[in-house]
Coordinates of C-alpha atoms in Angstrom, one line a residue:
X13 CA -58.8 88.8 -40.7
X14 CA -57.3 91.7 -38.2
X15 CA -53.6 92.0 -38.2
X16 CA -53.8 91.3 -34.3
X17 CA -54.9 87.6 -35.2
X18 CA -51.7 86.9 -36.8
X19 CA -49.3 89.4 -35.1
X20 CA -48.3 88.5 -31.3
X21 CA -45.8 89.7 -28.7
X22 CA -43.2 86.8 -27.5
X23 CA -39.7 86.7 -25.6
X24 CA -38.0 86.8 -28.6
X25 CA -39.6 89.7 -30.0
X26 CA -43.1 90.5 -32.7
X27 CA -44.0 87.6 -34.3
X28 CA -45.6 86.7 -37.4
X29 CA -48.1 83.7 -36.6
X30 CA -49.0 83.4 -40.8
X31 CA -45.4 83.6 -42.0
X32 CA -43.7 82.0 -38.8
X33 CA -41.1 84.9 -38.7
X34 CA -40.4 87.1 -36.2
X35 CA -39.6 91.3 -37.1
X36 CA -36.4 92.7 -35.5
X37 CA -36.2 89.4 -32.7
X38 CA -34.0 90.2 -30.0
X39 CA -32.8 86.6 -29.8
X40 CA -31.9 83.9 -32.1
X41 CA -34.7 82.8 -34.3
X42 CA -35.2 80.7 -37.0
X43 CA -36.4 83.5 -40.0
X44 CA -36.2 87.6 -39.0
X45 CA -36.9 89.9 -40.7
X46 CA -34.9 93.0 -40.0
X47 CA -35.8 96.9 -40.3
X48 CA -32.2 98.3 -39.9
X49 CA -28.5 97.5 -39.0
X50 CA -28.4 99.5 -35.4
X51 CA -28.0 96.8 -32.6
X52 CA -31.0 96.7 -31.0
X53 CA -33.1 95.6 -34.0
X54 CA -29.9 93.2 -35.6
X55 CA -29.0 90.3 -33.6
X56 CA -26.4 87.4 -35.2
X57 CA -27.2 84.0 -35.0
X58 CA -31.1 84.1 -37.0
X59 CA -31.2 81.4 -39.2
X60 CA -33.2 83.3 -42.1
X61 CA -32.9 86.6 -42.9
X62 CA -35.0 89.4 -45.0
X63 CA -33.5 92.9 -45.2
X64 CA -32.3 95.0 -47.4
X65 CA -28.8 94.6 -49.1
X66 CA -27.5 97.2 -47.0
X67 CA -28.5 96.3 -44.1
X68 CA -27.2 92.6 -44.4
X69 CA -24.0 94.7 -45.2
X70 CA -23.7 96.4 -42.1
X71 CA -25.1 93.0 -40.4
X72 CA -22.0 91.5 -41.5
X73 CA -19.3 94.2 -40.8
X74 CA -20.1 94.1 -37.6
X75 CA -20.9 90.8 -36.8
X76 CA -18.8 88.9 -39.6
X77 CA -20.0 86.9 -42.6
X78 CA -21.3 84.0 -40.4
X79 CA -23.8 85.9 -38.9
X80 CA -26.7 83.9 -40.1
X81 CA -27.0 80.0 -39.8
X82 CA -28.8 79.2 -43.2
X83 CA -29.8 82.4 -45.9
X84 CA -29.7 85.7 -46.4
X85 CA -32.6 87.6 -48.7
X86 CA -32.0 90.8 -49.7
X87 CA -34.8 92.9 -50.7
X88 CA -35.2 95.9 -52.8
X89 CA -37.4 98.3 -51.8
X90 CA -41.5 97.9 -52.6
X91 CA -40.0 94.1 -53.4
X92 CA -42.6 91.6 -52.7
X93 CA -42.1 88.4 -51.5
X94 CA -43.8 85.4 -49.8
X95 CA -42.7 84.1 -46.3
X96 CA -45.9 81.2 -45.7
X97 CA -48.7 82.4 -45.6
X98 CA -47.4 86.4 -45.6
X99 CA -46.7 88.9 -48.1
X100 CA -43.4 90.9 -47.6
X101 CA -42.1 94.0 -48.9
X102 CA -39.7 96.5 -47.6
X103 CA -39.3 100.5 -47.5
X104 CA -37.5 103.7 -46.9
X105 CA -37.6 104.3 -43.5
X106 CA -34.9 107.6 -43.6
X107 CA -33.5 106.7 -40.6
X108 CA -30.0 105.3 -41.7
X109 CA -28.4 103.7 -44.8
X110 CA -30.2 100.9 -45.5
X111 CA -33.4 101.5 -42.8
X112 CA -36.9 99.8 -43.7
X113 CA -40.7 99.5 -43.2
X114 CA -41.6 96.1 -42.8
X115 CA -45.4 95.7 -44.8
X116 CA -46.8 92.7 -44.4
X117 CA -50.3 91.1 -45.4
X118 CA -52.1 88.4 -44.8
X119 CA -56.0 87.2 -45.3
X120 CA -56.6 90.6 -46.9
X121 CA -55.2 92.4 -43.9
X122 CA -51.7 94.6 -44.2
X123 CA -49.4 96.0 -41.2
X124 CA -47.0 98.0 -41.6
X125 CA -43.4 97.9 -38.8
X126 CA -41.9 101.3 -39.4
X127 CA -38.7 100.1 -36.9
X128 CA -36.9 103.7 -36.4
X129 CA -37.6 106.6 -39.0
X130 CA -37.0 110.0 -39.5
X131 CA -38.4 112.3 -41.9
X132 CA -35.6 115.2 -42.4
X133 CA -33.6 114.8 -45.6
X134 CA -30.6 112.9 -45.1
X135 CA -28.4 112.2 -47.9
X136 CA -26.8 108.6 -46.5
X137 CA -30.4 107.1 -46.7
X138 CA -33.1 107.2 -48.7
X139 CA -36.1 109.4 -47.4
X140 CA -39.3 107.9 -45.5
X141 CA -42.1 107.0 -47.1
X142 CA -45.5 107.0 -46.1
X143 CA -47.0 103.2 -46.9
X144 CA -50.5 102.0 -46.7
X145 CA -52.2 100.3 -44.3
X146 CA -54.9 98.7 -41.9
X147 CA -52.4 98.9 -38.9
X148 CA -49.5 101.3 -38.7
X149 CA -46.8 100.7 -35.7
X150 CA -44.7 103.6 -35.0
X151 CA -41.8 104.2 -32.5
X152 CA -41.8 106.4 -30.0
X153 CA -39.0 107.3 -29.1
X154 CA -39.7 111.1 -28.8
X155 CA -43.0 110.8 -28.6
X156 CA -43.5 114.0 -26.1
X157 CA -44.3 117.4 -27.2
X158 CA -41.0 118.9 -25.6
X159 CA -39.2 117.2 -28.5
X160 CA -38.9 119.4 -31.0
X161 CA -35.6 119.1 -33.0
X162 CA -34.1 122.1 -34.3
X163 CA -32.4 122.3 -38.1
X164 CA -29.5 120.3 -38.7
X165 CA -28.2 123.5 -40.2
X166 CA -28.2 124.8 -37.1
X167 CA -26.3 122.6 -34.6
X168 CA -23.6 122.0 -37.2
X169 CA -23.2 125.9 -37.6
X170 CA -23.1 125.8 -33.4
X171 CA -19.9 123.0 -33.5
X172 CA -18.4 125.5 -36.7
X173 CA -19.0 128.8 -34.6
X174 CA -17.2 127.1 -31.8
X175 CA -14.2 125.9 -33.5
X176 CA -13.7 129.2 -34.7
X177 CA -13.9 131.0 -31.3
X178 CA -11.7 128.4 -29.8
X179 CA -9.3 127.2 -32.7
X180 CA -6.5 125.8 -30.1
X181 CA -8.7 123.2 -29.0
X182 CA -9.6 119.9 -30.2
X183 CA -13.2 119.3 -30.5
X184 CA -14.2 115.9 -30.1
X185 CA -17.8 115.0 -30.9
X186 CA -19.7 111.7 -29.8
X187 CA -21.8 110.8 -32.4
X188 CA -23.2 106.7 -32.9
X189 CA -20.8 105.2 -35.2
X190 CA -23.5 103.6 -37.3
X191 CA -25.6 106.8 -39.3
X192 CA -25.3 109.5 -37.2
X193 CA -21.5 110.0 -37.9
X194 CA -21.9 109.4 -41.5
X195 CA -24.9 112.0 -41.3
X196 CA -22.8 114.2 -39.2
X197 CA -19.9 114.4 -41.7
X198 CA -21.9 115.0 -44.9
X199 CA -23.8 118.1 -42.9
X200 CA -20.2 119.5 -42.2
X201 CA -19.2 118.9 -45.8
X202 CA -22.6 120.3 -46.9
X203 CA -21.9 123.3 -44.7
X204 CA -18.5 124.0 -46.4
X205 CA -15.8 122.4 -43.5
X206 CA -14.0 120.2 -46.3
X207 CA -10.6 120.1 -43.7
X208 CA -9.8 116.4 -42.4
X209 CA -12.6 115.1 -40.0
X210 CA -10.5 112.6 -37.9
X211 CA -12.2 109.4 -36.5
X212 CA -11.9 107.0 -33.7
X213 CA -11.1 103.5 -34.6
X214 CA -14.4 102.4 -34.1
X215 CA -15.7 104.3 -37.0
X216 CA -13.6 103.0 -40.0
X217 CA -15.4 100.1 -40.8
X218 CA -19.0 101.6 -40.9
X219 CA -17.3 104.9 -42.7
X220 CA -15.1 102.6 -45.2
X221 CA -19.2 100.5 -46.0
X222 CA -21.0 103.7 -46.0
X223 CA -18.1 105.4 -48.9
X224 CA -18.7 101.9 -50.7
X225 CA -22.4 102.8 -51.4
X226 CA -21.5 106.0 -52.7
X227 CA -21.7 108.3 -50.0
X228 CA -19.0 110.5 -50.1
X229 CA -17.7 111.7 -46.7
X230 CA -14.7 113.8 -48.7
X231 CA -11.6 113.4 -46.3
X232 CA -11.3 111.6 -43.0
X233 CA -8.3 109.7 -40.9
X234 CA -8.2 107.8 -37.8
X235 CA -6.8 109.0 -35.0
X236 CA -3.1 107.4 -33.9
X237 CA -0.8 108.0 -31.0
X238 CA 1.2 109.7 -33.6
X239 CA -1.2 112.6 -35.0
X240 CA -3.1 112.7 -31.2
X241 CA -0.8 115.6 -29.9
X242 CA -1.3 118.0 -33.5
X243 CA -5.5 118.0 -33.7
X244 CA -6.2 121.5 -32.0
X245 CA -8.5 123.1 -33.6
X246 CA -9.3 120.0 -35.5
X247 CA -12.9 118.0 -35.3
X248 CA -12.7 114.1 -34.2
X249 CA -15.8 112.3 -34.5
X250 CA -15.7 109.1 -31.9
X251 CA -18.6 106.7 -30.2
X252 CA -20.4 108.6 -26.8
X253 CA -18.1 106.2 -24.5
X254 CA -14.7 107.7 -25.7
X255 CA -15.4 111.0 -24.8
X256 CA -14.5 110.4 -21.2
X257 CA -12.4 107.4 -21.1
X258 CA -8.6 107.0 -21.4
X259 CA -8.3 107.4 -25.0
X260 CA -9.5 111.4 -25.2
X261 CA -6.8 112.5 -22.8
X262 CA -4.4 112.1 -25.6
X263 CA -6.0 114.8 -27.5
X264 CA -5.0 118.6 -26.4
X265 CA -7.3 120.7 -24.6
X266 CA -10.7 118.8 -25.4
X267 CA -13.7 120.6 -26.1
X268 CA -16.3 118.1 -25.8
X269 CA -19.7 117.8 -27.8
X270 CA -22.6 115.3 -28.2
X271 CA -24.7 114.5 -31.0
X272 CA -28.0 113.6 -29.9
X273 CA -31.4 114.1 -29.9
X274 CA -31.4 113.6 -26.2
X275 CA -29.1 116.7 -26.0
X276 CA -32.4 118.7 -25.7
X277 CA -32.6 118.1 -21.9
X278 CA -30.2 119.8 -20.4
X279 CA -29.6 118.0 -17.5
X280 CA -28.9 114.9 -19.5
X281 CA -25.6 117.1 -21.4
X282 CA -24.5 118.1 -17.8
X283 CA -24.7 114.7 -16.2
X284 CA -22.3 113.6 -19.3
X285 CA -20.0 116.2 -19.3
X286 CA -21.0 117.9 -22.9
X287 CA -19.9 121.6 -23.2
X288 CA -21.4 122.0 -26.7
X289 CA -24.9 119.8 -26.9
X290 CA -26.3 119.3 -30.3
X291 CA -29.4 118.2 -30.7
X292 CA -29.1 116.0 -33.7
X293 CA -31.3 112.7 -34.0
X294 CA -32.1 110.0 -36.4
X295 CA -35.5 109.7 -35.1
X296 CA -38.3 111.9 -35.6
X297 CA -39.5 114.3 -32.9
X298 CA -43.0 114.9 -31.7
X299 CA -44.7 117.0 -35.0
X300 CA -43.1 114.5 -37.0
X301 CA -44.8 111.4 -35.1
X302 CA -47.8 113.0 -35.0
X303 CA -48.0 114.2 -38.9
X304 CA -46.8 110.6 -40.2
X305 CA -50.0 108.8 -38.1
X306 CA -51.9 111.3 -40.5
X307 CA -49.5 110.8 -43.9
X308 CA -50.0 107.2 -43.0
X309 CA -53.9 107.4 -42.7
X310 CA -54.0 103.9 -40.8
X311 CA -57.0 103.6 -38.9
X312 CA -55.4 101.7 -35.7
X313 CA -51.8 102.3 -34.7
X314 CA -49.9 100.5 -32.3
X315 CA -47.2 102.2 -30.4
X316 CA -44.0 100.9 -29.5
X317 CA -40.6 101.3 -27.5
X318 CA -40.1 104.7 -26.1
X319 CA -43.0 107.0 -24.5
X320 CA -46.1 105.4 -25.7
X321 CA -48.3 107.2 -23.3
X322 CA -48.6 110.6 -25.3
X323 CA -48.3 109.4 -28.7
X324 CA -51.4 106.7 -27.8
X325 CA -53.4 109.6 -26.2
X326 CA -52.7 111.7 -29.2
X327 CA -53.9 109.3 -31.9
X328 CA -57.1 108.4 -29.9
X329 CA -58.1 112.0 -29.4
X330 CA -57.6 112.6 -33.2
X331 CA -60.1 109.4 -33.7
X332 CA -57.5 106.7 -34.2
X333 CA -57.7 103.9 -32.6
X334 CA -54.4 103.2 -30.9
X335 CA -52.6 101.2 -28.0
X336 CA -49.3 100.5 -26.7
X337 CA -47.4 97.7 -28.3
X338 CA -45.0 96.8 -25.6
X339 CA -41.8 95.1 -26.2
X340 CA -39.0 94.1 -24.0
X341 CA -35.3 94.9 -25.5
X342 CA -35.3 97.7 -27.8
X343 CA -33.1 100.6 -26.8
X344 CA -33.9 104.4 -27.4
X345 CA -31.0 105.7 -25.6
X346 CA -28.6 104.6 -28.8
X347 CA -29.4 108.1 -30.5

């Protein structure tokens, strides 16, 4: 039995017909299973949730430990379980801490929900990994050939270079509090800057769970009225909002940078203020989509939230056979 005889598109999100579950639902249902902890995919309020540990984690830092109305399941990776009629089992993703393909398989057919994924190391999440298939649904949300990210060795020694030309500034970098500030710290750290990174308030908690699964992010303190006034020449790390809003004027003479993969358009760092753009993403650009539909080896994929049209014209011209999986509710402008 095809996986599209089982697998449909609702209002609440992709369900599971065989396993009556739904994968990252955008509204309250009754069992979920979710990829990762960013927003978009994890809602509160399911009544039965499969993830893994660390994403319940995050699940209930943000959202509090009544997030769910009846059970959580957290999986290991390659853990199998049943749900119905439906085999389960969960893996590495790469995108952040905790991040999973969804496999599921049914009547002697398997599909495998890769969520969001990346394939550049990152050492606050274990690395992607390629999982067999009949059907493979990938994102897409750089799905164009323009995106090509550039080393993360690279934009971190642009922020460094900068802080050194202009050491009586502050420079205050907008980076998503969930994964790509924890990634952004370690590739300072990695890159020898072991001074005090300072952090907006809203990047404690996530920080604080991230240090409690053993990823070191050496020194870091949040910024107060009291220590505002003395960070020239020091880096504060805070969500894309603050950058312009009340709270940055406290800082002295703001340099202001932007993490983010959509930093390679231009227009997009201008229209947002960004003097120093770094192109730094948690999802993976266009060679990377296009080599993991062959590292995969499905012979259908489905293509899903971002810009479907190239990645679907891609795959069918290298013999796949492949069409848009459209969803309503999933962000790619969170990078």
């Amino acid at each position: 039995m095809h996986p599209r005889d089982w697998i449909e598109v609702r209002p609440e999100g992709v369900y599971c017909k065989a396993g009556d579950v739904y994968i990252d639902p955008t509204q309250p249902v009754n069992k979920a299973i979710i990829t990762h902890g960013h927003a978009d995919h994890a809602r509160s309020g399911h009544g039965h949730l499969y993830a893994t540990e660390e994403t319940l984690a995050i699940m209930r830092a943000r959202y509090g430990e009544t997030h769910y109305i009846m059970s959580e399941n957290p999986l290991a990776y390659g853990q199998r379980v049943t749900i119905g009629d439906v085999a389960l089992s969960l893996h590495p993703a790469g995108h952040i801490l905790g991040s999973a393909q969804a496999r599921l398989e049914h009547a002697g057919a398997s599909i495998v929900f890769s969520g969001d994924y990346k394939r550049r190391p990152d050492p606050t999440c274990v690395p992607f990994e390629p999982v067999a298939c009949d059907v493979f649904v990938t994102e897409a949300t750089f799905a164009l050939p323009v995106f090509r990210h550039p080393p993360l060795e690279e934009e971190i020694a642009k922020l460094l270079g900068s802080l050194a030309q202009f050491p009586e500034r502050c420079h205050l970098v907008g980076v998503y509090a969930l994964g790509k500030c924890q990634r952004v710290i370690c590739a300072l750290r990695a890159a020898g800057y072991e001074e005090t990174i300072y952090l907006h308030g809203a990047m404690l908690r996530l920080c604080e769970l991230y240090q409690g699964f053993g990823i070191d992010l050496g020194r870091t303190e949040m910024v107060t009225p009291e220590n505002a006034r003395s960070l020239a020449g020091k880096i504060v790390l805070c969500p894309p909002s603050a950058l312009q809003d009340r709270w940055s004027r406290k800082l002295p003479d703001v340099l202001t940078a932007a993490a983010s993969g959509w930093m390679r358009i231009r227009a997009r760092a201008k229209q947002k203020g960004v003097e120093l753009p770094l192109v730094v993403s948690d999802h993976a650009d266009w060679e990377e989509l296009t080599q993991t539909l062959s590292d995969v080896g499905a012979p259908e994929v489905w293509v899903t939230h971002g810009r479907d049209d190239a990645l679907v014209y891609y795959a069918q011209q290298q013999g796949f056979k492949a069409q848009a999986l459209h969803l309503l509710g999933y962000e790619d402008d969170s990078e």
